[in-house]
Coordinates of N, CA and C in Angstrom, one line a residue:
X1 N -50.6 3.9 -1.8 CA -49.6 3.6 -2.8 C -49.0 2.2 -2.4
X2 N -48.9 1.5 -3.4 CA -48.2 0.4 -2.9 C -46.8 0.1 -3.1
X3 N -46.1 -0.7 -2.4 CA -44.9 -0.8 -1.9 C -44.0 -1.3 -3.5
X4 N -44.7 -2.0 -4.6 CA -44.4 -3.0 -5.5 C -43.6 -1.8 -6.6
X5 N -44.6 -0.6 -6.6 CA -44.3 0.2 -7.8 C -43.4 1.4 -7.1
X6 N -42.8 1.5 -6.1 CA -41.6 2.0 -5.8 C -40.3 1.6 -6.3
X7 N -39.6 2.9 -6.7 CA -38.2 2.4 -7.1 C -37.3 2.1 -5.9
X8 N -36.4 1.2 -6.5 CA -35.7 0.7 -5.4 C -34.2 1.0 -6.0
X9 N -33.2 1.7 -4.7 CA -32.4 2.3 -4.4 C -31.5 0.9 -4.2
X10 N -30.6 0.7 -5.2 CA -29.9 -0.4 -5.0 C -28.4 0.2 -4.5
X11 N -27.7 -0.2 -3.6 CA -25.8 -0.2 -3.5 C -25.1 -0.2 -4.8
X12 N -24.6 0.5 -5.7 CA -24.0 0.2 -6.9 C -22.5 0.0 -6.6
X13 N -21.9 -0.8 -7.2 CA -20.7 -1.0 -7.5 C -19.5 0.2 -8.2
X14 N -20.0 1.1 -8.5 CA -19.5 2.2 -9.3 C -18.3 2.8 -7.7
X15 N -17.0 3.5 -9.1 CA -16.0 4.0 -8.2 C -16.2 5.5 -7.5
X16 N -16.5 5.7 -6.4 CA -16.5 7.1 -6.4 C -14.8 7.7 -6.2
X17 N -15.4 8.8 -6.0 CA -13.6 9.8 -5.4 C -13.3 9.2 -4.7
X18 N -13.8 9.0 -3.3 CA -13.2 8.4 -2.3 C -12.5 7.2 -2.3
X19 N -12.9 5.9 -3.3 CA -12.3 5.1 -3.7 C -11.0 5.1 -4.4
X20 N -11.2 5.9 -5.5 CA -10.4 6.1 -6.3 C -8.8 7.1 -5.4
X21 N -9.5 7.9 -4.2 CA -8.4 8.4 -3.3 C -7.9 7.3 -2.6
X22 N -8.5 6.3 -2.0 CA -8.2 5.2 -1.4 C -7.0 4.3 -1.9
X23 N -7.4 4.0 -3.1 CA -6.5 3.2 -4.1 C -5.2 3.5 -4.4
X24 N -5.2 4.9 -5.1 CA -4.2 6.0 -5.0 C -3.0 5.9 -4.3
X25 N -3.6 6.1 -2.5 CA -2.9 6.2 -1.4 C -2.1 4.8 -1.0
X26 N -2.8 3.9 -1.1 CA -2.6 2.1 -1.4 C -1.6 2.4 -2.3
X27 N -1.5 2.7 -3.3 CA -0.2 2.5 -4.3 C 1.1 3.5 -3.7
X28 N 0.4 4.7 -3.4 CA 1.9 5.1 -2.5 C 2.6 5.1 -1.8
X29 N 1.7 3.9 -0.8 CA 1.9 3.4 0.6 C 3.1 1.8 -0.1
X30 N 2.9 2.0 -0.9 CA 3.1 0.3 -1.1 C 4.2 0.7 -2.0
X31 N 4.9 1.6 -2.8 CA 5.4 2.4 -3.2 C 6.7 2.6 -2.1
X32 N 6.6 3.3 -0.9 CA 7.0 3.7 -0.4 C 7.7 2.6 0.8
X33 N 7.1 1.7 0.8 CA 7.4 0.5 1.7 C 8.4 -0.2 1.1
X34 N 8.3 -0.7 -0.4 CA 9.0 -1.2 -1.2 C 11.1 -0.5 -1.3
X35 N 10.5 1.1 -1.5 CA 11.6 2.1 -1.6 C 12.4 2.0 -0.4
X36 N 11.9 1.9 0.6 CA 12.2 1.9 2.4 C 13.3 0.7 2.5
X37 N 12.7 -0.3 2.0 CA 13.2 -1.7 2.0 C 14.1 -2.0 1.1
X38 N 14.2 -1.6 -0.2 CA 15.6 -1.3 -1.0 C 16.4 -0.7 -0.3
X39 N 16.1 0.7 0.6 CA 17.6 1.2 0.6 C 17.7 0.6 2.2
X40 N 16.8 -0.2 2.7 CA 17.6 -0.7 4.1 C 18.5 -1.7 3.5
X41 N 18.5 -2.8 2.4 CA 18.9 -3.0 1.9 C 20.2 -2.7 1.6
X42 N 20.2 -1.8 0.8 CA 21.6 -1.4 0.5 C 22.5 -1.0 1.2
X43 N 21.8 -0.3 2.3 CA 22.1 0.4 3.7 C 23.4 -0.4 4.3
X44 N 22.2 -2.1 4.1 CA 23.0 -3.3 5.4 C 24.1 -3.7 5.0
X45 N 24.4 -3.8 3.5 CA 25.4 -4.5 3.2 C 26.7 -3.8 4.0
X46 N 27.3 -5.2 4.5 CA 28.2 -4.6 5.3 C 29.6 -5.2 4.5
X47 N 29.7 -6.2 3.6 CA 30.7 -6.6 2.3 C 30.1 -7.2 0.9
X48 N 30.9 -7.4 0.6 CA 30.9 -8.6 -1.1 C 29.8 -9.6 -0.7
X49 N 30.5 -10.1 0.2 CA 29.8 -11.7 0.5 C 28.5 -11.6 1.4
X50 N 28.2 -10.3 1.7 CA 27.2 -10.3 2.2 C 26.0 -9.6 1.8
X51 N 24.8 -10.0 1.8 CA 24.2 -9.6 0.6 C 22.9 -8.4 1.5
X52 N 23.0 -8.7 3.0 CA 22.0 -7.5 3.3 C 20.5 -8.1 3.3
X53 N 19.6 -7.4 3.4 CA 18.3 -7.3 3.7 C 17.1 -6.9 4.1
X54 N 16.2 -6.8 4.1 CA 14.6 -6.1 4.3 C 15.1 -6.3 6.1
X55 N 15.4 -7.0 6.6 CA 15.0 -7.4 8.1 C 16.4 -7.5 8.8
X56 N 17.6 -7.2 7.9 CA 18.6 -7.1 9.1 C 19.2 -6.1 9.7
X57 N 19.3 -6.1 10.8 CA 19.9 -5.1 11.5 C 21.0 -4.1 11.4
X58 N 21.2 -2.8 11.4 CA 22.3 -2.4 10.8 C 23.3 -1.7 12.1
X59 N 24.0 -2.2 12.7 CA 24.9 -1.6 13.4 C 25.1 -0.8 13.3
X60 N 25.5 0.1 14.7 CA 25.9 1.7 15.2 C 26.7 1.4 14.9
X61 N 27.9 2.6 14.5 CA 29.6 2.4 14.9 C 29.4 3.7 15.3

């Protein structure tokens, strides 16, 4: 048999489940980082004039 007239088993681009779980998770994750970071956010404000942030520290009292 020769090698020419075999079908050939290509990698398809098509989504499986597992992709489609992958993706999913990605958007909850990112979702959820977003939500995290609003309420540290809101958390920090410590007055008026100060507006807070993803990255500042929020004091014990």
């Amino acid at each position: 048999m020769s090698q020419l007239n075999t079908p050939i088993r290509r990698a398809g681009g098509e989504i499986d489940v597992y992709t489609a779980l992958l993706f999913a998770a990605t958007i909850v994750l990112l979702g959820g980082v977003v939500w995290i970071a609003l309420a540290n956010m809101q958390h920090s404000k410590s007055s008026e004039n100060d507006a807070g942030g993803p990255f500042k520290l929020v004091e014990t009292r």
